[in-house]
Short mmCIF file of C-alpha atoms in Angstrom, two decimals:
data_model
loop_
_atom_site.label_atom_id
_atom_site.label_comp_id
_atom_site.label_asym_id
_atom_site.label_seq_id
_atom_site.Cartn_x
_atom_site.Cartn_y
_atom_site.Cartn_z
CA MET E 27 5.31 -63.59 -38.23
CA PHE E 28 2.53 -63.25 -40.78
CA ARG E 29 -0.33 -64.70 -38.74
CA THR E 30 -2.22 -61.53 -37.78
CA PRO E 31 -2.09 -59.68 -41.13
CA ILE E 32 -2.86 -62.86 -43.05
CA LYS E 33 -5.89 -63.59 -40.90
CA THR E 34 -7.08 -60.04 -41.39
CA ALA E 35 -6.60 -60.22 -45.16
CA LEU E 36 -8.29 -63.59 -45.30
CA ALA E 37 -11.29 -62.38 -43.30
CA ALA E 38 -11.61 -59.37 -45.58
CA THR E 39 -11.36 -61.63 -48.62
CA LEU E 40 -14.16 -63.86 -47.40
CA PHE E 41 -16.38 -60.93 -46.53
CA LEU E 42 -15.86 -58.95 -49.72
CA SER E 43 -15.87 -61.84 -52.16
CA ALA E 44 -18.69 -63.97 -50.77
CA PRO E 45 -21.41 -64.35 -53.40
CA SER E 46 -25.03 -63.58 -52.83
CA GLY E 47 -27.57 -66.30 -53.36
CA PRO E 48 -27.44 -70.02 -52.69
CA VAL E 49 -24.15 -70.86 -54.45
CA ALA E 50 -21.83 -72.44 -51.86
CA ALA E 51 -23.55 -70.47 -49.07
CA ASP E 52 -22.89 -73.15 -46.48
CA ASN E 53 -19.19 -73.31 -47.23
CA LEU E 54 -18.06 -69.69 -46.90
CA GLY E 55 -16.22 -70.28 -43.65
CA ALA E 56 -14.24 -73.10 -45.23
CA ALA E 57 -13.12 -71.24 -48.35
CA LEU E 58 -9.45 -70.30 -48.28
CA LEU E 59 -9.49 -68.58 -51.63
CA GLY E 60 -12.94 -66.96 -51.48
CA GLY E 61 -16.52 -67.97 -50.95
CA ILE E 62 -17.26 -69.69 -54.25
CA VAL E 63 -14.31 -71.88 -55.13
CA GLY E 64 -13.70 -73.87 -51.94
CA GLY E 65 -17.33 -74.56 -51.17
CA ALA E 66 -18.38 -75.48 -54.69
CA ILE E 67 -15.39 -77.70 -55.23
CA VAL E 68 -15.81 -79.72 -52.08
CA ASN E 69 -19.44 -80.46 -52.98
CA GLU E 70 -18.47 -81.70 -56.44
CA VAL E 71 -15.51 -83.68 -55.13
CA ASN E 72 -17.68 -85.43 -52.56
CA ARG E 73 -20.20 -86.34 -55.26
CA ASN E 74 -17.48 -87.68 -57.50
CA LYS E 75 -16.07 -89.79 -54.70
CA LYS E 76 -19.42 -91.59 -54.42
CA ARG E 77 -19.38 -92.38 -58.13
CA ARG E 78 -15.95 -93.90 -58.41
CA THR E 79 -13.64 -96.28 -56.59
CA VAL E 80 -10.52 -94.66 -55.24
CA SER E 81 -7.38 -96.54 -56.18
CA GLN E 82 -5.30 -97.60 -53.18
CA GLY E 83 -1.65 -96.70 -53.52
CA TYR E 84 0.27 -95.53 -56.55
CA SER E 85 0.51 -97.71 -59.61
CA ALA E 86 3.06 -96.77 -62.25
CA THR E 87 1.18 -98.89 -64.79
CA ARG E 88 -2.12 -97.16 -64.09
CA ALA E 89 -0.48 -93.73 -64.25
CA HIS E 90 1.02 -94.77 -67.58
CA ASN E 91 -2.40 -95.87 -68.82
CA ARG E 92 -4.12 -92.73 -67.57
CA GLU E 93 -1.67 -90.63 -69.55
CA THR E 94 -2.48 -92.69 -72.66
CA GLN E 95 -6.22 -92.34 -72.11
CA ALA E 96 -5.97 -88.57 -71.55
CA SER E 97 -3.99 -88.25 -74.77
CA LEU E 98 -6.54 -90.28 -76.73
CA ASN E 99 -9.41 -88.20 -75.35
CA TYR E 100 -7.66 -84.93 -76.21
CA PHE E 101 -7.30 -85.87 -79.87
CA GLY E 102 -10.92 -86.98 -80.13
CA PHE E 103 -10.54 -90.75 -79.72
CA PRO E 104 -12.96 -91.36 -76.80
CA ALA E 105 -11.33 -93.60 -74.22
CA GLY E 106 -13.67 -92.62 -71.39
CA THR E 107 -12.63 -91.48 -67.94
CA PRO E 108 -8.82 -91.73 -67.57
CA ASP E 109 -8.90 -94.35 -64.80
CA GLY E 110 -5.82 -96.31 -65.81
CA VAL E 111 -7.81 -99.41 -66.77
CA MET E 112 -7.44 -100.24 -70.46
CA GLY E 113 -10.83 -101.75 -71.16
CA ARG E 114 -12.85 -102.24 -74.31
CA ARG E 115 -13.53 -98.53 -74.76
CA SER E 116 -9.84 -97.69 -74.52
CA ARG E 117 -8.94 -100.43 -77.02
CA THR E 118 -11.52 -99.08 -79.46
CA ALA E 119 -10.08 -95.58 -79.08
CA ILE E 120 -6.60 -96.95 -79.74
CA SER E 121 -7.83 -98.63 -82.91
CA GLN E 122 -9.38 -95.35 -84.08
CA TYR E 123 -6.10 -93.55 -83.44
CA GLN E 124 -4.18 -96.22 -85.34
CA VAL E 125 -6.53 -95.98 -88.33
CA HIS E 126 -6.21 -92.19 -88.33
CA MET E 127 -2.42 -92.44 -88.39
CA GLY E 128 -2.25 -95.28 -90.89
CA PHE E 129 -0.95 -97.79 -88.34
CA PRO E 130 -2.26 -101.38 -88.13
CA ALA E 131 -5.52 -101.29 -86.15
CA THR E 132 -4.63 -103.82 -83.45
CA GLY E 133 -6.06 -102.04 -80.41
CA GLN E 134 -2.63 -102.43 -78.79
CA LEU E 135 -0.14 -99.56 -78.94
CA THR E 136 3.44 -100.17 -79.89
CA ALA E 137 6.09 -98.21 -77.99
CA TYR E 138 6.49 -95.81 -80.92
CA GLU E 139 2.75 -95.30 -81.38
CA ARG E 140 2.27 -94.48 -77.71
CA ASP E 141 5.34 -92.24 -77.48
CA PHE E 142 4.18 -90.24 -80.49
CA LEU E 143 0.64 -89.95 -79.11
CA VAL E 144 1.68 -88.81 -75.62
CA SER E 145 4.47 -86.49 -76.79
CA SER E 146 2.01 -84.89 -79.23
CA TYR E 147 -0.45 -84.41 -76.39
CA ASN E 148 2.23 -82.77 -74.21
CA ARG E 149 3.32 -80.58 -77.09
CA ALA E 150 -0.27 -79.51 -77.79
CA GLN E 151 -0.71 -78.48 -74.15
CA ILE E 152 2.12 -75.98 -74.52
CA GLY E 153 -0.02 -74.23 -77.14
CA GLY E 154 1.17 -71.77 -79.73
CA PRO E 155 -0.05 -70.61 -83.13
CA GLN E 156 0.13 -74.04 -84.70
CA VAL E 157 -2.25 -75.49 -82.12
CA ILE E 158 -4.61 -72.52 -82.36
CA LYS E 159 -4.72 -72.78 -86.13
CA ALA E 160 -5.36 -76.53 -85.99
CA MET E 161 -8.31 -75.98 -83.65
CA GLN E 162 -9.84 -73.69 -86.24
CA GLY E 163 -9.37 -76.22 -89.05
CA PRO E 164 -11.79 -78.87 -90.29
CA ASN E 165 -10.02 -81.72 -88.48
CA GLY E 166 -9.54 -79.89 -85.19
CA VAL E 167 -6.64 -80.95 -82.99
CA ARG E 168 -6.48 -84.31 -84.76
CA GLY E 169 -4.84 -82.48 -87.64
CA LEU E 170 -1.83 -81.87 -85.42
CA LEU E 171 -1.03 -85.59 -85.42
CA HIS E 172 -0.59 -85.65 -89.19
CA THR E 173 1.27 -82.34 -89.18
CA TRP E 174 3.77 -83.46 -86.54
CA ARG E 175 4.12 -86.89 -88.14
CA ASP E 176 5.04 -85.19 -91.42
CA GLU E 177 7.44 -82.83 -89.65
CA ALA E 178 9.21 -85.77 -88.02
CA ALA E 179 9.60 -87.29 -91.49
CA GLY E 180 10.92 -84.02 -92.90
CA VAL E 181 7.77 -83.33 -94.93
CA ARG E 182 6.34 -79.83 -94.86
CA SER E 183 2.55 -79.75 -94.84
CA ALA E 184 0.36 -77.40 -96.81
CA SER E 185 -1.13 -75.71 -93.73
CA THR E 186 1.95 -75.18 -91.59
CA GLY E 187 5.60 -74.53 -92.23
CA TYR E 188 8.97 -75.00 -90.65
CA ALA E 189 9.02 -75.90 -86.95
CA GLY E 190 5.27 -75.44 -86.70
CA LEU E 191 5.33 -71.83 -87.91
CA PRO E 192 2.24 -70.32 -89.55
CA ILE E 193 2.36 -70.75 -93.31
CA GLU E 194 2.62 -66.98 -93.88
CA VAL E 195 5.71 -66.77 -91.69
CA SER E 196 7.21 -69.92 -93.18
CA ASP E 197 6.75 -68.54 -96.71
CA ALA E 198 8.66 -65.42 -95.68
CA VAL E 199 11.49 -67.57 -94.34
CA ASP E 200 11.61 -69.33 -97.71
CA GLU E 201 11.64 -65.97 -99.45
CA ILE E 202 14.62 -64.78 -97.40
CA ALA E 203 16.46 -68.08 -97.76
CA ALA E 204 16.15 -67.84 -101.56
CA SER E 205 18.38 -64.76 -101.51
CA ALA E 206 20.78 -65.88 -98.79
CA GLU E 207 23.23 -68.73 -98.50
CA PRO E 208 21.84 -70.30 -95.28
CA SER E 209 18.91 -72.65 -95.66
CA ALA E 210 15.56 -71.87 -94.10
CA GLU E 211 16.26 -74.33 -91.28
CA GLN E 212 19.64 -72.69 -90.61
CA LEU E 213 18.08 -69.22 -90.55
CA LEU E 214 15.61 -70.35 -87.90
CA GLN E 215 18.51 -71.40 -85.71
CA ARG E 216 20.17 -67.98 -85.88
CA SER E 217 19.85 -65.86 -82.75
CA GLY E 218 17.76 -62.76 -83.36
CA PHE E 219 16.36 -63.86 -86.71
CA MET E 220 12.89 -64.51 -85.30
CA GLN E 221 11.21 -63.08 -82.22
CA LEU E 222 7.82 -64.02 -80.76
CA ALA E 223 5.38 -61.99 -78.65
CA ASP E 224 1.67 -61.22 -78.45
CA ILE E 225 1.98 -57.74 -79.96
CA ASN E 226 -1.69 -57.11 -80.78
CA GLY E 227 -2.98 -58.49 -77.48
CA ASP E 228 -5.29 -61.17 -78.87
CA GLY E 229 -3.71 -64.03 -76.94
CA LYS E 230 -1.83 -65.44 -79.95
CA ASN E 231 1.84 -65.19 -80.78
CA ASP E 232 2.90 -62.64 -83.37
CA TYR E 233 6.23 -62.89 -85.18
CA LEU E 234 9.07 -60.52 -86.03
CA ILE E 235 11.71 -61.46 -88.61
CA ASP E 236 14.92 -59.40 -88.74
CA THR E 237 16.71 -59.95 -92.06
CA SER E 238 19.89 -58.20 -90.85
CA VAL E 239 21.11 -61.54 -89.47
CA SER E 240 20.42 -63.44 -92.70
CA GLY E 241 23.72 -62.43 -94.30
CA SER E 242 21.95 -61.33 -97.49
CA SER E 243 22.60 -57.82 -98.83
CA PHE E 244 19.42 -58.12 -100.87
CA TRP E 245 17.31 -57.25 -97.83
CA CYS E 246 19.48 -54.40 -96.52
CA GLY E 247 20.12 -50.81 -97.53
CA ALA E 248 23.02 -48.58 -96.57
CA SER E 249 22.18 -48.62 -92.86
CA HIS E 250 18.90 -50.49 -92.36
CA CYS E 251 17.48 -53.90 -93.18
CA SER E 252 14.00 -55.19 -93.80
CA VAL E 253 12.00 -56.16 -90.74
CA MET E 254 8.79 -58.15 -91.16
CA VAL E 255 6.10 -58.20 -88.47
CA PHE E 256 3.35 -60.83 -88.78
CA ALA E 257 0.23 -60.03 -86.75
CA SER E 258 -2.43 -62.67 -86.10
CA THR E 259 -5.96 -62.21 -87.44
CA PRO E 260 -8.94 -64.59 -87.65
CA GLN E 261 -8.03 -65.15 -91.33
CA GLY E 262 -4.35 -65.92 -90.67
CA TYR E 263 -1.26 -63.75 -90.28
CA GLN E 264 -0.90 -60.34 -91.93
CA ARG E 265 2.58 -59.19 -92.91
CA ASN E 266 3.84 -55.64 -92.21
CA ASP E 267 7.20 -54.52 -93.71
CA PHE E 268 9.56 -51.99 -92.13
CA MET E 269 13.11 -50.75 -92.71
CA ALA E 270 14.90 -50.57 -89.37
CA ARG E 271 17.75 -51.84 -87.23
CA GLY E 272 18.10 -52.94 -83.61
CA VAL E 273 14.41 -53.53 -83.07
CA THR E 274 12.53 -56.01 -80.87
CA THR E 275 8.88 -56.95 -80.60
CA ALA E 276 8.55 -54.16 -78.01
CA SER E 277 9.38 -51.67 -80.79
CA PHE E 278 5.99 -52.27 -82.45
CA SER E 279 2.31 -51.90 -81.68
CA CYS E 280 -0.36 -53.78 -83.63
CA HIS E 281 -4.11 -53.46 -83.85
CA GLN E 282 -5.48 -56.67 -85.28
CA GLY E 283 -3.37 -57.21 -88.42
CA VAL E 284 -2.02 -53.67 -88.86
CA CYS E 285 1.22 -52.71 -87.10
CA ARG E 286 3.15 -49.49 -86.56
CA MET E 287 6.49 -48.69 -85.03
CA ASN E 288 6.35 -47.14 -81.58
CA ASP E 289 7.12 -43.42 -81.38
CA THR E 290 9.98 -44.09 -78.95
CA MET E 291 12.21 -45.22 -81.84
CA GLN E 292 12.62 -41.79 -83.44
CA ALA E 293 15.71 -40.07 -82.11
CA SER E 294 17.98 -43.09 -82.30
CA GLY E 295 17.84 -43.12 -86.10
CA GLN E 296 16.96 -46.78 -86.00
CA VAL E 297 14.37 -46.44 -88.78
CA ALA E 298 14.54 -45.29 -92.38
CA GLY E 299 12.25 -45.14 -95.42
CA GLN E 300 8.61 -44.18 -96.02
CA ALA E 301 5.33 -45.89 -95.34
CA VAL E 302 4.53 -48.44 -98.05
CA PRO E 303 2.27 -51.46 -98.16
CA ALA E 304 3.83 -54.86 -97.64
CA ALA E 305 4.35 -56.94 -100.74
CA PRO E 306 4.69 -60.71 -101.06
CA ALA E 307 8.20 -60.18 -102.42
CA PRO E 308 10.17 -57.03 -103.24
CA ALA E 309 10.57 -56.34 -106.94
CA THR E 310 13.91 -54.66 -106.20
CA PRO E 311 16.29 -54.88 -103.26
CA PRO E 312 15.01 -52.89 -100.26
CA ALA E 313 17.84 -50.38 -100.68
CA ALA E 314 16.29 -49.22 -103.96
CA SER E 315 12.99 -48.34 -102.29
CA GLN E 316 14.49 -46.13 -99.59
CA GLN E 317 13.83 -42.43 -99.65
CA GLY E 318 16.34 -40.56 -97.51
CA GLY E 319 15.34 -39.44 -94.05
CA THR E 320 11.74 -40.72 -94.12
CA VAL E 321 10.19 -43.81 -92.56
CA MET E 322 9.16 -47.10 -94.15
CA ALA E 323 6.39 -48.32 -91.89
CA SER E 324 3.54 -50.76 -91.89
CA ALA E 325 1.06 -52.10 -94.36
CA GLY E 326 -1.39 -49.57 -93.00
CA GLY E 327 0.35 -46.94 -95.12
CA GLN E 328 0.55 -44.27 -92.38
CA ALA E 329 3.71 -42.17 -92.17
CA LEU E 330 5.26 -42.44 -88.70
CA GLY E 331 7.14 -39.14 -88.73
CA ALA E 332 10.02 -38.40 -86.37
CA ILE E 333 10.85 -41.17 -83.90
CA PRO E 334 12.75 -40.67 -80.59
CA THR E 335 15.37 -42.92 -79.00
CA PHE E 336 14.32 -46.39 -77.93
CA ASN E 337 16.14 -48.50 -75.37
CA ALA E 338 14.94 -52.06 -74.82
CA PRO E 339 14.35 -52.82 -71.12
CA SER E 340 17.12 -54.91 -69.64
CA GLN E 341 14.68 -57.16 -67.75
CA ALA E 342 12.27 -57.85 -70.64
CA ALA E 343 12.36 -61.58 -69.94
CA GLN E 344 11.18 -60.97 -66.38
CA THR E 345 7.90 -59.38 -67.48
CA ALA E 346 7.26 -61.49 -70.56
CA SER E 347 4.27 -63.76 -70.88
CA LEU E 348 4.93 -67.30 -69.69
CA ALA E 349 2.41 -68.58 -72.23
CA SER E 350 4.34 -66.85 -75.00
CA HIS E 351 7.61 -68.18 -73.60
CA CYS E 352 6.28 -71.74 -73.68
CA SER E 353 5.28 -71.30 -77.31
CA LYS E 354 8.84 -70.24 -78.07
CA VAL E 355 10.22 -73.19 -76.13
CA SER E 356 7.96 -75.45 -78.18
CA LEU E 357 9.49 -74.07 -81.38
CA LEU E 358 13.01 -74.69 -80.10
CA THR E 359 12.10 -78.17 -78.91
CA ASN E 360 10.69 -79.06 -82.29
CA SER E 361 13.70 -77.58 -84.09
CA ASN E 362 15.99 -79.66 -81.88
CA GLY E 363 14.15 -82.88 -82.71
CA GLY E 364 12.32 -83.36 -79.41
CA TYR E 365 12.62 -82.88 -75.69
CA MET E 366 16.04 -83.11 -74.06
CA THR E 367 16.83 -86.18 -71.97
CA VAL E 368 19.58 -86.84 -69.46
CA SER E 369 21.75 -88.31 -72.19
CA THR E 370 21.06 -85.61 -74.80
CA MET E 371 21.01 -82.53 -72.55
CA THR E 372 23.30 -79.81 -73.89
CA ASP E 373 21.61 -76.76 -72.35
CA PRO E 374 20.35 -77.17 -68.76
CA ASP E 375 18.39 -73.91 -68.90
CA LEU E 376 16.46 -75.01 -72.00
CA ALA E 377 15.96 -78.50 -70.54
CA LEU E 378 14.38 -76.98 -67.43
CA GLY E 379 12.37 -74.60 -69.61
CA GLU E 380 10.92 -77.58 -71.48
CA GLN E 381 10.01 -79.32 -68.23
CA PHE E 382 8.55 -76.08 -66.84
CA CYS E 383 6.16 -75.82 -69.78
CA ILE E 384 5.21 -79.49 -69.46
CA ALA E 385 4.52 -79.03 -65.73
CA ARG E 386 2.50 -75.89 -66.44
CA SER E 387 0.37 -77.84 -68.93
CA TYR E 388 -0.27 -80.66 -66.46
CA ALA E 389 -1.18 -78.17 -63.73
CA MET E 390 -3.61 -76.42 -66.07
CA ASN E 391 -5.20 -79.71 -67.15
CA SER E 392 -5.75 -80.82 -63.55
CA GLY E 393 -7.44 -77.59 -62.56
CA GLU E 394 -9.47 -77.38 -65.76
CA ALA E 395 -10.85 -80.88 -65.16
CA ILE E 396 -12.16 -79.78 -61.75
CA VAL E 397 -13.62 -76.53 -63.10
CA ALA E 398 -15.46 -78.53 -65.77
CA THR E 399 -17.41 -80.35 -63.04
CA LEU E 400 -18.65 -77.17 -61.36
CA THR E 401 -22.20 -76.54 -62.52
CA ASN E 402 -22.99 -73.47 -60.39
CA VAL E 403 -19.80 -71.47 -60.86
CA THR E 404 -18.75 -69.46 -63.91
CA SER E 405 -15.18 -69.08 -65.10
CA ALA E 406 -15.29 -65.37 -64.26
CA GLN E 407 -16.37 -66.15 -60.70
CA VAL E 408 -13.53 -68.63 -60.29
CA ASP E 409 -11.02 -66.09 -61.59
CA SER E 410 -12.38 -63.43 -59.26
CA GLN E 411 -12.13 -65.67 -56.23
CA CYS E 412 -8.60 -66.74 -57.13
CA ASP E 413 -7.59 -63.10 -57.59
CA SER E 414 -8.65 -62.39 -54.02
CA PHE E 415 -6.18 -65.02 -52.87
CA ALA E 416 -3.12 -63.10 -54.10
CA PRO E 417 -2.81 -60.56 -51.23
CA ALA E 418 -2.96 -63.30 -48.60
CA ILE E 419 -0.14 -65.35 -50.14
CA GLN E 420 2.03 -62.40 -51.22
CA PRO E 421 4.11 -62.27 -47.97
CA PHE E 422 5.30 -65.82 -48.61
CA LEU E 423 6.13 -65.15 -52.26
CA ALA E 424 8.18 -62.13 -51.17
CA ARG E 425 10.39 -64.44 -49.08
CA LEU E 426 11.27 -66.89 -51.84
CA ASP E 427 14.54 -65.19 -52.76
CA SER E 428 15.63 -64.58 -49.15
CA ASP E 429 14.48 -67.58 -47.07
CA ASN E 430 15.12 -71.26 -47.69
CA SER E 431 12.39 -73.67 -48.71
CA GLN E 432 12.05 -75.23 -45.26
CA ALA E 433 11.36 -71.90 -43.57
CA VAL E 434 8.82 -70.84 -46.18
CA MET E 435 7.06 -74.23 -46.15
CA ALA E 436 6.80 -74.18 -42.35
CA ASP E 437 5.03 -70.82 -42.34
CA VAL E 438 2.76 -71.71 -45.24
CA GLN E 439 1.75 -74.84 -43.32
CA LYS E 440 0.81 -72.68 -40.32
CA PHE E 441 -1.19 -70.53 -42.68
CA VAL E 442 -3.20 -73.41 -44.16
CA LEU E 443 -3.84 -74.90 -40.72
CA GLN E 444 -5.77 -71.72 -39.91
CA SER E 445 -7.98 -71.98 -42.99
CA ASN E 446 -10.52 -74.43 -41.53
CA MET E 447 -10.50 -76.28 -44.84
CA SER E 448 -10.04 -79.99 -45.34
CA ILE E 449 -7.04 -81.30 -47.25
CA ASP E 450 -9.31 -82.16 -50.19
CA GLN E 451 -10.68 -78.63 -50.23
CA LEU E 452 -7.20 -77.13 -50.09
CA ALA E 453 -5.83 -79.41 -52.81
CA ASN E 454 -8.72 -78.90 -55.20
CA THR E 455 -8.93 -75.16 -54.58
CA ALA E 456 -5.20 -74.79 -55.17
CA ALA E 457 -5.48 -76.86 -58.37
CA VAL E 458 -8.28 -74.63 -59.68
CA CYS E 459 -6.41 -71.40 -58.89
CA MET E 460 -3.21 -72.78 -60.40
CA PHE E 461 -5.15 -73.33 -63.62
CA SER E 462 -6.69 -69.85 -63.38
CA GLY E 463 -3.31 -68.23 -62.73
CA TYR E 464 -1.42 -69.96 -65.53
CA ARG E 465 -4.28 -69.53 -68.00
CA ARG E 466 -4.27 -65.76 -67.47
CA ASP E 467 -0.51 -65.37 -66.92
CA LYS E 468 -1.15 -64.25 -63.32
CA LEU E 469 1.91 -65.96 -61.97
CA ASP E 470 1.58 -64.85 -58.34
CA ILE E 471 -1.68 -66.80 -58.13
CA ALA E 472 -0.13 -69.86 -59.80
CA MET E 473 2.94 -69.77 -57.54
CA GLY E 474 0.85 -69.22 -54.40
CA SER E 475 -1.30 -72.21 -55.32
CA ALA E 476 1.84 -74.32 -55.80
CA LEU E 477 3.01 -73.29 -52.32
CA ILE E 478 -0.33 -74.45 -50.88
CA MET E 479 0.14 -77.82 -52.59
CA VAL E 480 3.63 -78.19 -51.13
CA ALA E 481 2.42 -77.17 -47.68
CA ILE E 482 -0.27 -79.89 -47.58
CA GLY E 483 2.28 -82.57 -48.36
CA LYS E 484 2.33 -82.64 -52.17
CA ARG E 485 6.07 -81.93 -52.34
CA PRO E 486 6.54 -82.64 -56.10
CA TYR E 487 4.76 -79.31 -56.73
CA ALA E 488 7.88 -77.60 -55.37
CA GLU E 489 9.26 -78.16 -58.87
CA LEU E 490 7.06 -75.29 -60.10
CA ILE E 491 8.62 -72.88 -57.59
CA GLY E 492 12.05 -74.03 -58.75
CA HIS E 493 11.11 -73.36 -62.37
CA HIS E 494 9.82 -69.87 -61.61
CA MET E 495 13.02 -69.05 -59.73
CA SER E 496 15.36 -70.52 -62.37
CA GLN E 497 13.57 -69.02 -65.38
CA GLY E 498 12.70 -65.66 -63.82
CA PHE E 499 8.94 -65.71 -64.44
CA GLY E 500 6.86 -64.24 -61.62
CA ALA E 501 9.90 -64.14 -59.35
CA ALA E 502 13.40 -62.75 -59.26
CA LYS E 503 15.81 -65.13 -60.98
CA SER E 504 17.89 -66.99 -58.38
CA VAL E 505 19.84 -70.15 -59.10
CA PRO E 506 20.46 -71.08 -55.41
CA ALA E 507 16.79 -70.62 -54.52
CA ALA E 508 15.72 -72.57 -57.61
CA GLN E 509 18.05 -75.45 -56.70
CA ASP E 510 16.65 -75.48 -53.17
CA TRP E 511 13.07 -75.91 -54.39
CA TYR E 512 14.05 -78.38 -57.11
CA ALA E 513 15.70 -80.46 -54.37
CA VAL E 514 12.43 -80.56 -52.40
CA ALA E 515 10.59 -82.00 -55.41
CA VAL E 516 13.33 -84.40 -56.52
CA THR E 517 13.91 -85.73 -52.99
CA ALA E 518 10.19 -86.42 -52.61
CA LEU E 519 10.06 -88.27 -55.94
CA GLU E 520 13.15 -90.29 -55.13
CA ASN E 521 11.54 -91.26 -51.83
CA GLY E 522 8.46 -92.63 -53.60
CA ALA E 523 6.10 -89.66 -53.84
CA GLU E 524 3.56 -89.88 -56.67
CA ALA E 525 4.60 -87.91 -59.73
CA VAL E 526 2.15 -85.11 -60.50
CA PHE E 527 3.69 -83.99 -63.81
CA SER E 528 4.23 -86.33 -66.77
CA PRO E 529 4.10 -89.56 -64.72
CA GLY E 530 4.81 -91.56 -67.87
CA GLN E 531 8.31 -90.05 -68.11
CA PRO E 532 10.30 -92.19 -65.66
CA GLU E 533 13.61 -90.37 -65.99
CA ARG E 534 12.11 -86.93 -65.49
CA ALA E 535 13.27 -86.50 -61.89
CA GLY E 536 16.80 -87.44 -62.94
CA LEU E 537 16.71 -84.92 -65.77
CA ILE E 538 15.59 -82.09 -63.47
CA LYS E 539 18.19 -83.09 -60.89
CA ALA E 540 21.01 -83.08 -63.46
CA ALA E 541 19.92 -79.86 -65.15
CA ALA E 542 19.38 -78.01 -61.86
CA ALA E 543 22.83 -79.03 -60.62
CA GLN E 544 24.45 -77.66 -63.76
CA LEU E 545 22.72 -74.29 -63.39
CA GLY E 546 25.01 -73.32 -60.54
CA GLY E 547 28.05 -75.21 -61.74
CA SER E 548 28.16 -77.22 -58.52
CA GLY E 549 27.46 -80.51 -60.29
CA GLN E 550 25.35 -81.77 -57.40
CA LEU E 551 21.85 -81.00 -56.15
CA GLN E 552 21.74 -81.13 -52.37
CA PRO E 553 19.01 -83.40 -50.96
CA VAL E 554 16.41 -82.00 -48.59
CA PRO E 555 16.66 -83.51 -45.09
CA ALA E 556 13.78 -85.68 -44.00
CA SER E 557 13.43 -83.66 -40.81
CA GLY E 558 13.62 -79.94 -40.41
CA ALA E 559 11.64 -76.88 -39.49
CA ALA E 560 8.36 -78.45 -40.53
CA ALA E 561 8.94 -81.84 -38.88
CA ALA E 562 6.73 -81.04 -35.89
CA LEU E 563 3.74 -80.40 -38.13
CA PRO E 564 1.43 -83.31 -39.00
CA THR E 565 1.85 -85.28 -42.21
CA PHE E 566 -0.95 -84.39 -44.59
CA SER E 567 -2.65 -86.93 -46.83
CA ASN E 568 -5.40 -86.95 -49.43
CA ASN E 569 -6.82 -90.23 -48.16
#
């Protein structure tokens, strides 16, 4: 059905994107995603294979150890290559971690010490302002371990606030709580109190606090309440105060630390007051500082004038940044005391959201590790080559909400069989482009790469397609389609396939199965048959 146009698009991609010069020149015909990525990767992979012994079969213990070693390395305790063998170097790294945390330096991790280390690593991969700020601090990412240890003990650190919020935002929460009956922790749980988005476009989350849901009249006038927008800057977060109602993060535009309300808010009468600089705390209730009919705007001190009607788009979640969404999920997870399990799951959508962000982090780490070995390819070249992949895979993505997983997988398999690439090339190229897509929030590239992984026999990657369909990121939200793809991944894992995301979490497949079943209210996730449309195709292997 798609063979002729896909071949044409692929040929055009190879011709237009092939680099000049010696980089990967001998591998252009084998590159599915463009001239550079496939050829360069296969060279590096072949070199790496000569330098290391490939483990035969899947070992749960070694996967468990690799996860520990990767976590130690991330936080600056050098355990060496994560090979799953806990040798002298790994034991030394464990001792360093234990000393840093104030644990007995035995070189052997207790269950609690390991769980805290690995869960902190997974949480750090989700990102967010707390991680970014820690990276800029004197202790780097190691500082997160002390911060999250203190949070778990109910101690608020000097550099971060509630639920990992920036200190400036946390101080504002304290300020509001001082004039309202709910505690700061209770305010953070209230729907609409805090909203997150990258408003100033610098790649970091910015924060909006709406005091109208605090229950305190101190922050509200006759018809409007104080709204605080915190924009990220290299020096921290800058606060901008407004008087408004019914606003979202889309109602504001920020340049660096200075924010203004968008002109589309005028006619609705959703704003009142006059431009004034933000203050650490109001000397009088906000109602006293209103001046009828004018606009209270940002710390920049510019009057906003008349503002027309604003209507928030109904599908805002569909176009939102997945990276920003994962930062928000991280906040909720921390507020709830940790990731949901099968026994503690109360919200299947949030449980799947947590696992989506974990899977995204693992996918990014795998691709990033390969990119780090490429000496002749720049990050910009990789991104460019992965971008050229999108048109070729788009026909398959367009079928996700109309065709079942078996039909889509069968046609993607036919597609990859025409690529003239080896399984190793396909797997490593897809891993690199998955990293590139998720890193830049180009979700069509990430999803297309996941489809390639599934098509070459790595069925657990079907979980990513399920997440995109259930959460509505990069695809139309569809519970039946999401359940179909979740079933592909869960069935493969239950039949002994190697886990590709969080292998140290043994009950993860059961959690996804239970949560996915509850999405549709059916109570049961239907297994994928062992035979089907793709049965006639060969079984692919990485061996």
